[in-house]
Coordinates of C-alpha atoms and ligand atoms in Angstrom, one line a residue:
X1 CA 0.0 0.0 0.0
X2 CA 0.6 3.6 -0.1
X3 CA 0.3 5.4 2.8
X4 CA 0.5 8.9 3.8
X5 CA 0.9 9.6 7.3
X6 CA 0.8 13.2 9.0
X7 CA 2.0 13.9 12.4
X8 CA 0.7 16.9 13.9
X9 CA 2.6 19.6 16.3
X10 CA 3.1 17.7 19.3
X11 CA 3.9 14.1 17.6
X12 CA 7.0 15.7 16.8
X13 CA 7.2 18.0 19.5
X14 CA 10.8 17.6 20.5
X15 CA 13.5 15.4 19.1
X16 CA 12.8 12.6 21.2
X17 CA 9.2 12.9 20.1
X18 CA 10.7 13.2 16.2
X19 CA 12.5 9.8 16.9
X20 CA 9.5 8.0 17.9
X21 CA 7.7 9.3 14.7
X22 CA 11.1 8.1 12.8
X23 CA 10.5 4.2 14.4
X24 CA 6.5 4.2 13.4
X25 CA 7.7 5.6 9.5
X26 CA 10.2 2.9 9.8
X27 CA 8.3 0.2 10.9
X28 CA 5.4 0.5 8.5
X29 CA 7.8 0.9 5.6
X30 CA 9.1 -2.6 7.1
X31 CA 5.4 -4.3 6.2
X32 CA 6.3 -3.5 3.0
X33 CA 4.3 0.1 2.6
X34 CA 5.8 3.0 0.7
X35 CA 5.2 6.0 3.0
X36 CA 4.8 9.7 2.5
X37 CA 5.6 11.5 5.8
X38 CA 4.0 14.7 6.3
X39 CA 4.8 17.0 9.5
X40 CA 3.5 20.0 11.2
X41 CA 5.8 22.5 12.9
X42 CA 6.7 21.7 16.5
X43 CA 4.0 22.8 19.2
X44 CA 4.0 26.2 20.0
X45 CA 6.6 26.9 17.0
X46 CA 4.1 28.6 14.8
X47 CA 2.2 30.6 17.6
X48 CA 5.6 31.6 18.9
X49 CA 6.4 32.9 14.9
X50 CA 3.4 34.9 15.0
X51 CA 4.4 36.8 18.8
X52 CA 7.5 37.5 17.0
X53 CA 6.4 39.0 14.3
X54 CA 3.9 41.4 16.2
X55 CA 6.7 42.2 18.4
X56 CA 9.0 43.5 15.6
X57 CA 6.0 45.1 13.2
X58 CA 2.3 46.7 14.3
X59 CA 1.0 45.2 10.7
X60 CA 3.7 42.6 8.9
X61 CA 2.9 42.4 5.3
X62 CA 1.1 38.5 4.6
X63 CA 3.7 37.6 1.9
X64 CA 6.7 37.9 4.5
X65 CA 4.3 36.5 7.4
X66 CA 4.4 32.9 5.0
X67 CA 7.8 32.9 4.8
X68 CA 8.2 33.5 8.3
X69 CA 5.7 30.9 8.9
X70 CA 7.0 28.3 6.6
X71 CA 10.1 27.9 8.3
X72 CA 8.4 26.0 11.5
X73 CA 7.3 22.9 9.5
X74 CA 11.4 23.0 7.4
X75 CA 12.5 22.3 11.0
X76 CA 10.3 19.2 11.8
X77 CA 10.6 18.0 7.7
X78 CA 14.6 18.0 8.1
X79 CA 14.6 16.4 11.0
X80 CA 11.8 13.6 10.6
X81 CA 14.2 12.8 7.6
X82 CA 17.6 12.6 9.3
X83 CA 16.0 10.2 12.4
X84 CA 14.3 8.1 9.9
X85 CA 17.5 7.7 8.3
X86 CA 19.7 7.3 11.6
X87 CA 17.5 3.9 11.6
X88 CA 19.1 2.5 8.4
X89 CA 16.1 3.7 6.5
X90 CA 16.8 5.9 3.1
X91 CA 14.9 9.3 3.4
X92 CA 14.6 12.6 1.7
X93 CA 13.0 16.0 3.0
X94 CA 11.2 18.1 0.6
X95 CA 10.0 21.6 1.5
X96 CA 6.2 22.5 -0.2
X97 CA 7.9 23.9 -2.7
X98 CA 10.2 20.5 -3.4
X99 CA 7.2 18.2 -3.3
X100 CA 5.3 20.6 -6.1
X101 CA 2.7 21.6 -3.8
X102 CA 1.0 24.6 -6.1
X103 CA -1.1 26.8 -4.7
X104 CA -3.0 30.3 -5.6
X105 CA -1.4 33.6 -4.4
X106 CA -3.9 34.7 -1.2
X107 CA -1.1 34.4 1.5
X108 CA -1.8 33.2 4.8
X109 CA -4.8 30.9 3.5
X110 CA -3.7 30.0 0.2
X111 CA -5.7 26.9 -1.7
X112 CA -4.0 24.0 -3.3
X113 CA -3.9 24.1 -7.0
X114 CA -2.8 21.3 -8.1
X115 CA 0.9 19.1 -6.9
X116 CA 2.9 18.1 -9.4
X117 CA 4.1 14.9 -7.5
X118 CA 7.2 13.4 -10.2
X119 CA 9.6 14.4 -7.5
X120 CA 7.9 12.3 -4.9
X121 CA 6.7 9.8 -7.2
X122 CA 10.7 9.0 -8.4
X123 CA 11.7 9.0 -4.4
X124 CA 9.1 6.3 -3.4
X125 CA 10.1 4.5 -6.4
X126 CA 13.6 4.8 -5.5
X127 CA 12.7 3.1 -2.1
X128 CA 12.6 6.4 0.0
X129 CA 10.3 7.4 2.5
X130 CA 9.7 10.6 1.8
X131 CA 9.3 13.7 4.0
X132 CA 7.0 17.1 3.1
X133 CA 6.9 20.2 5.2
X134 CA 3.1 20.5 6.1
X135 CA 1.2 23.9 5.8
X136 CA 3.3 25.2 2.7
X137 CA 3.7 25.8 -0.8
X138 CA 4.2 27.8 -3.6
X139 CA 2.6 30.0 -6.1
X140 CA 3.0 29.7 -9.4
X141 CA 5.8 32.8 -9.4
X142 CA 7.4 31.1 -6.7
X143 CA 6.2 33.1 -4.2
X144 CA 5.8 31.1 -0.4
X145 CA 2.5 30.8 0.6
X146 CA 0.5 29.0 4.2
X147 CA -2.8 27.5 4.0
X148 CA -4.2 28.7 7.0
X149 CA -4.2 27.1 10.7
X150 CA -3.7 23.4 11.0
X151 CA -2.9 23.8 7.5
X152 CA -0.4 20.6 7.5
X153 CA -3.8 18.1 7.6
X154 CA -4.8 19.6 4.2
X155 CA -1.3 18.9 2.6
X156 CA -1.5 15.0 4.4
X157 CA -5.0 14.7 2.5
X158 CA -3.9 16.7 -0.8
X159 CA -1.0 14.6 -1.2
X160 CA -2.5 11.2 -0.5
X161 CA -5.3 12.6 -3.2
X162 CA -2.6 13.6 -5.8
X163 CA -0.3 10.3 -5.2
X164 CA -3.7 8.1 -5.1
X165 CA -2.8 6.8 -1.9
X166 CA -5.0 3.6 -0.2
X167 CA -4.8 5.7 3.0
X168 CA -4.1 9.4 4.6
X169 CA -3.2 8.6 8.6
X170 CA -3.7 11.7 10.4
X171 CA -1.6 11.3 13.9
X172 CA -2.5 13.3 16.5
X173 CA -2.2 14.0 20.6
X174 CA -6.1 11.9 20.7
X175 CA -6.9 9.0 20.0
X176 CA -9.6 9.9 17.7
X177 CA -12.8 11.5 16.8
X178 CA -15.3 11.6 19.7
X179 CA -18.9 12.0 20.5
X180 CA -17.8 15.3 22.1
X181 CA -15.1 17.3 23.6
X182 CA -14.0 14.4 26.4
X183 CA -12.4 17.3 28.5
X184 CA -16.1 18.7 29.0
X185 CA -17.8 15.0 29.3
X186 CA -15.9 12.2 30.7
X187 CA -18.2 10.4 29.3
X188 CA -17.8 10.8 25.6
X189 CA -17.1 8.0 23.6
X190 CA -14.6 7.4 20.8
X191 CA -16.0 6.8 17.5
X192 CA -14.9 3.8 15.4
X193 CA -15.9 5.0 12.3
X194 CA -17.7 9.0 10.9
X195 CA -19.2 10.2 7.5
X196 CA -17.1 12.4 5.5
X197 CA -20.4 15.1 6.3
X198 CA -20.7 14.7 9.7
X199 CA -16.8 15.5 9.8
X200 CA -17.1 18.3 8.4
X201 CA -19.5 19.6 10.2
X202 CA -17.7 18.5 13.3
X203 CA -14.6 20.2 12.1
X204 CA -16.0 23.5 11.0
X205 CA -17.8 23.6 14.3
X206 CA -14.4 23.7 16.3
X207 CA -13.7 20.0 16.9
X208 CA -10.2 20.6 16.3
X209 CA -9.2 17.0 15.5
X210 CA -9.2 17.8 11.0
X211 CA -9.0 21.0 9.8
X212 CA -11.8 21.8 7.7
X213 CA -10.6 22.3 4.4
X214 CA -8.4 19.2 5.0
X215 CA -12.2 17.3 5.4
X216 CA -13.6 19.0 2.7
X217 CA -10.6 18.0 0.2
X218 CA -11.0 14.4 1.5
X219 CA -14.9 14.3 0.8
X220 CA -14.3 15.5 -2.7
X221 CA -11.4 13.2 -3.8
X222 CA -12.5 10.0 -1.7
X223 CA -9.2 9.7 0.6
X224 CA -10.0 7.2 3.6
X225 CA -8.7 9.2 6.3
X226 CA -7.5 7.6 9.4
X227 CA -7.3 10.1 12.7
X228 CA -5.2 8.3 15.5
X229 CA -2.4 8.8 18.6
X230 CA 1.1 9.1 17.5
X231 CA 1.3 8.1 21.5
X232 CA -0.2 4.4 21.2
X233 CA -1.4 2.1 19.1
X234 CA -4.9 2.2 19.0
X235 CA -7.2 1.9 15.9
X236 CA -8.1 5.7 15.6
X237 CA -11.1 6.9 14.2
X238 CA -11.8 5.7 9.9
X239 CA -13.2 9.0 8.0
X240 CA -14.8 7.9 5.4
X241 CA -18.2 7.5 3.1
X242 CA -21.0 7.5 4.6
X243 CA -23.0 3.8 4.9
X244 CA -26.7 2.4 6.7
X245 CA -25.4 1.8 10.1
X246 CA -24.4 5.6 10.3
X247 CA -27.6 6.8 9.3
X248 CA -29.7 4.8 12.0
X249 CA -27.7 7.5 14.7
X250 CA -29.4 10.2 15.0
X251 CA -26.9 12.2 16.9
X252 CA -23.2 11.3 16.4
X253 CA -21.5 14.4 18.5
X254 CA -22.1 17.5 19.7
X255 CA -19.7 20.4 19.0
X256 CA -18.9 23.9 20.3
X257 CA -16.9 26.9 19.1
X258 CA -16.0 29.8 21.3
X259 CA -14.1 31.3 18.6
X260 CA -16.9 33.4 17.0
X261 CA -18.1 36.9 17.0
X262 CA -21.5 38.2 16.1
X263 CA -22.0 41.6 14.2
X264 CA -25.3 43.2 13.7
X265 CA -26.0 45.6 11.4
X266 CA -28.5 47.8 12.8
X267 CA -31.5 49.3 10.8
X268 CA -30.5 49.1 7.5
X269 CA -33.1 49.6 4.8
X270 CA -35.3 46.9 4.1
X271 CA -35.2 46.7 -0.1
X272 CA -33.3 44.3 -2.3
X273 CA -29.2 44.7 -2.6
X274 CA -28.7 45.2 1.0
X275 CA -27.5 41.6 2.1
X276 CA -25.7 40.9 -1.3
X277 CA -23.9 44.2 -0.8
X278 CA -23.1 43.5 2.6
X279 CA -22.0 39.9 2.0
X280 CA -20.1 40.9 -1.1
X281 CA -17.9 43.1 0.9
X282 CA -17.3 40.6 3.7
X283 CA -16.2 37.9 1.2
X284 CA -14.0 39.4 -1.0
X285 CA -12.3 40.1 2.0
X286 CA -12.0 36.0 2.2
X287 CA -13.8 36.3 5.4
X288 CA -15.8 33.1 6.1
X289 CA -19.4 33.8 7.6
X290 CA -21.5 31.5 9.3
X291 CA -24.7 32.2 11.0
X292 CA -26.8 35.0 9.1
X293 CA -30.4 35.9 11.1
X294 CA -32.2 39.4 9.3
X295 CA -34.8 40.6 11.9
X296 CA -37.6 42.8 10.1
X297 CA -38.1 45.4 12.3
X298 CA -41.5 46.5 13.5
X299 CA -42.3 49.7 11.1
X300 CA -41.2 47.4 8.1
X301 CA -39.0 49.3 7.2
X302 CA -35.6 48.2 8.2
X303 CA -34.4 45.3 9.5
X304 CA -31.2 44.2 11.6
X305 CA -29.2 42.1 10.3
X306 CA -26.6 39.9 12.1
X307 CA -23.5 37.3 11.4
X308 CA -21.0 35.3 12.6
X309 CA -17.1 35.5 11.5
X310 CA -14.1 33.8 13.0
X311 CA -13.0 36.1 16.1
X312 CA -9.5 36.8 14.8
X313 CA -11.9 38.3 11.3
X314 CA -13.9 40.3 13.5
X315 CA -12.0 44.0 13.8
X316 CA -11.9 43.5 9.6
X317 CA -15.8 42.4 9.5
X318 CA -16.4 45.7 11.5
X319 CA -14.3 47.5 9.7
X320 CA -15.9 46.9 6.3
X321 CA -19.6 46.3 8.2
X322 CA -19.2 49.9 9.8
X323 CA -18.3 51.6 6.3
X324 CA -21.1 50.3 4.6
X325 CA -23.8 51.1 7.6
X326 CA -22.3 54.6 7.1
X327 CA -22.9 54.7 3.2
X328 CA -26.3 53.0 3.8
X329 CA -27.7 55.3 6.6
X330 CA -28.1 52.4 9.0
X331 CA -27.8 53.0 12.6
X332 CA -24.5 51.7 13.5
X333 CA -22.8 48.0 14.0
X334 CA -22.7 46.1 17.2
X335 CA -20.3 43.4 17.7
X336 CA -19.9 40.9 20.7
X337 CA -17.4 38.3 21.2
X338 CA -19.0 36.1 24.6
X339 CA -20.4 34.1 22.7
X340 CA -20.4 30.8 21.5
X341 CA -22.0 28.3 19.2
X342 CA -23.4 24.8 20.0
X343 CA -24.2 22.3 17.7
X344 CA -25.4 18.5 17.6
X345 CA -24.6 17.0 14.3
X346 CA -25.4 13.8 12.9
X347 CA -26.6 12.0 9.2
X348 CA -29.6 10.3 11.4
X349 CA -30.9 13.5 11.1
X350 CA -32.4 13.1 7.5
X351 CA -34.5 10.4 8.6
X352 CA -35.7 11.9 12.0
X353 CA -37.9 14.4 12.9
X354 CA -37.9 16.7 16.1
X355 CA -34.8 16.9 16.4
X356 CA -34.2 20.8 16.5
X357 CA -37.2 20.7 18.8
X358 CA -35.5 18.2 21.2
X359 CA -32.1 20.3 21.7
X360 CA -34.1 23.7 21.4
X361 CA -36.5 21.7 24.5
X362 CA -33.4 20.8 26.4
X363 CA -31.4 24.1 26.3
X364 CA -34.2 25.9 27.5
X365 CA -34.6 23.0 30.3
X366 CA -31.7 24.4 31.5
X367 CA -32.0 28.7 31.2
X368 CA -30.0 28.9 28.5
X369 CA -31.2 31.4 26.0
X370 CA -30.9 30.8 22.0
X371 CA -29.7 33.9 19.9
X372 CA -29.5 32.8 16.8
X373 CA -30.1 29.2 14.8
X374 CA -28.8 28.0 12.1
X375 CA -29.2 24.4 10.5
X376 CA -28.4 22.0 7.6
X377 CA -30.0 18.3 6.9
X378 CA -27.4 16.8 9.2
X379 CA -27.0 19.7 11.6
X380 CA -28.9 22.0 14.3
X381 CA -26.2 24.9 15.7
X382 CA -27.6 27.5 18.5
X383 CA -25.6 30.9 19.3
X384 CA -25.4 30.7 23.2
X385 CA -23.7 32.9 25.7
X386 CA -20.0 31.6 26.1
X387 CA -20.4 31.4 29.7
X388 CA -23.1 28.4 29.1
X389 CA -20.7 26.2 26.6
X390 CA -20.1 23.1 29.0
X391 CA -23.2 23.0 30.7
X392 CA -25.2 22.9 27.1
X393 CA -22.4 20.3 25.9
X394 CA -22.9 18.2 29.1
X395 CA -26.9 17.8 28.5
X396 CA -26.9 17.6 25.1
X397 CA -24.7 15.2 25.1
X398 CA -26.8 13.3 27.1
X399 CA -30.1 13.8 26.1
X400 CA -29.0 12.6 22.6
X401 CA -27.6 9.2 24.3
X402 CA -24.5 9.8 23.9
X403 CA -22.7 9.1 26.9
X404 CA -20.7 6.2 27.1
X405 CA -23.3 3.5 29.5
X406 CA -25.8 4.1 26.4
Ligands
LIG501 N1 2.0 24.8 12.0 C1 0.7 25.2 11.4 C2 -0.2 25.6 12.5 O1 0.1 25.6 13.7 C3 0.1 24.2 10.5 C4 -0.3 22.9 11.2 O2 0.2 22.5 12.3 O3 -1.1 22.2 10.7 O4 -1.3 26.1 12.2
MG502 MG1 -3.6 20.3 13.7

């Protein structure tokens, strides 16, 4: 088989850490696989990157924040190679760049093109494992570009895509994907196996286990992806297509995510253009939005309307949000960052009804107040106050039977 395997920040963590990675490579290039070793940046490394560069500039320019980023993950790649080969294994280290990882030009969350993999291909078939810096490429003018946070999972599942790999292993500091966040509920449960959908749900919902993109790449081009501990051996967590027994769960997790902020708009007039505007502006800043609610206010005439964006978008959101209120005449923008958003996901859901009704019926059990909804066929999400995020996990999770004595 082919098999890509990723190891995430703390998997090679140190280089005792980089030498365990270096045994597992070795050891499953010894069943006979030919393996494609992709790393992350040590923990910490690319946080640390970013401190520096706020402590030298008030506003670094994105091309020079990739190539300051990109170095993190040239560490771990150089290193991964030289342990593997310290065990009598060949190896070679290719940055992005080396491996033909393409990518457009929008620094800091640039999108894989295309790879052109000959390089890689003519290692493996020269009997090297072969070792990629995660998180990197380069444009098509050879400019250095990042894909974003947790980026290195998208170039794992890219790669094992391009090369046709029978299997993308993403190892991590869990042992899996789980019913919820187990620090919250002890009693969550590890699941063997979860839908390509549900996944991405989970992931865009802040289970931080796969990056998003890295899901949604997967989903498209049909990689099996395996998430599992780089600390043990146990079986992990098989991403994959969805099948019968996955449908007959109504509820496989429940996710939350504190990192959002909420924006209203406030009375802006109520006539066609105004949201497309709005939204135009937001995206072409490549600023994701989630949640959208648009309140009609009483008099009919103008309405309220308010989003959600990743916290660390919010100050550009309100930027661009306030300088349209002022062309538009609307009253002003409001933004608030205490709050959080809770979601239950799960395929079941196409075949079940009541099931917004049961976690709408269950948060309000408890006092906490809704703020906004938003769902999809497989997925009810409420905006909560922050302050409420473990308790609505905790009885979520178990009103959906969840917990692990179910
Ligand atoms: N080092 C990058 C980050 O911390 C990419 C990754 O680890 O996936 O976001
Ligand atoms: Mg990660």
């Amino acid at each position: 088989m082919l098999i890509v395997q990723k190891y995430g920040g703390t998997s090679v963590g140190n280089p005792d850490r980089i030498k365990a990675v270096a045994t597992r490579v070795v050891a499953t290039v010894r069943q006979g696989h030919k393996v494609v070793v992709i790393v992350s940046a040590m923990s910490g490394e690319t946080d640390k990157l970013i401190r520096y560069a706020g402590q030298v500039s008030s506003n670094p320019t994105e091309r020079e924040m990739d190539l300051l980023l990109s170095s993190g993950e040239r560490i771990t790649t150089a290193l991964t190679s030289m342990a593997i080969s310290e065990l009598g294994q060949k190896a070679i280290a290719f940055t992005g760049r080396q491996a033909g990882i393409i990518t457009d030009a929008v620094y800091t969350k640039a999108k894989i093109e295309r790879i052109d993999a000959d390089k890689v291909n003519k290692a493996l078939d020269n009997g090297y494992a072969v070792v990629i810096a995660g998180f990197q490429g380069v444009t098509e003018d050879d400019e250095i570009t990042t894909l974003g946070r947790g980026g290195s999972d998208l170039s794992a599942v890219a790669v094992a895509a391009a090369l046709n790999a029978d299997l993308c292993e993403i190892y991590t500091d869990v042992d899996g994907v789980y019913t919820t966040d187990p620090n919250i509920v002890p009693e969550a449960r590890k699941l063997e196996k979860i839908s390509y959908e549900e996944m991405l749900e989970l992931a865009s919902l802040g289970a931080k286990v796969l990056q998003t993109r890295s899901v949604e790449f997967a989903m498209n081009y049909n990689v099996p992806v395996v998430v599992r501990s780089s600390f043990n051996n146990n079986p992990g967590t098989l991403v994959t297509k969805e099948d019968q027994d996955m449908e007959k769960v109504v509820v496989a997790g429940v996710a939350y995510d504190k990192n959002q902020a909420k924006l209203t708009v406030m009375h802006v007039p109520d006539k066609p253009g105004i949201a497309a505007r709005l939204f135009n502006t937001i995206a072409e800043a490549n600023i994701v939005v989630d949640v959208i609610v648009q309140n009609v206010s009483a008099d009919g005439l103008s309405a309220d309307i308010s989003f959600t964006v990743p916290k660390t978008d919010s100050r550009r959101a309100l930027e661009l949000a306030q300088r349209l209120a002022d062309d538009l005449g609307a009253k002003g923008v409001d933004v608030r960052d205490d709050l959080a958003k809770i979601s239950i996901v799960g395929v079941g859901m196409r075949t079940h009804s009541g099931v917004a009704a049961q976690m709408f019926g269950t948060l309000s059990k408890h006092g906490v107040n809704i703020m906004a909804i938003s769902t999809s066929e497989i997925k009810v999400s409420c905006l909560i106050e922050a302050k409420y995020t473990e308790l609505a996990v905790r009885v979520l999770h178990e009103e959906f039977g969840l917990n692990k004595h179910n």
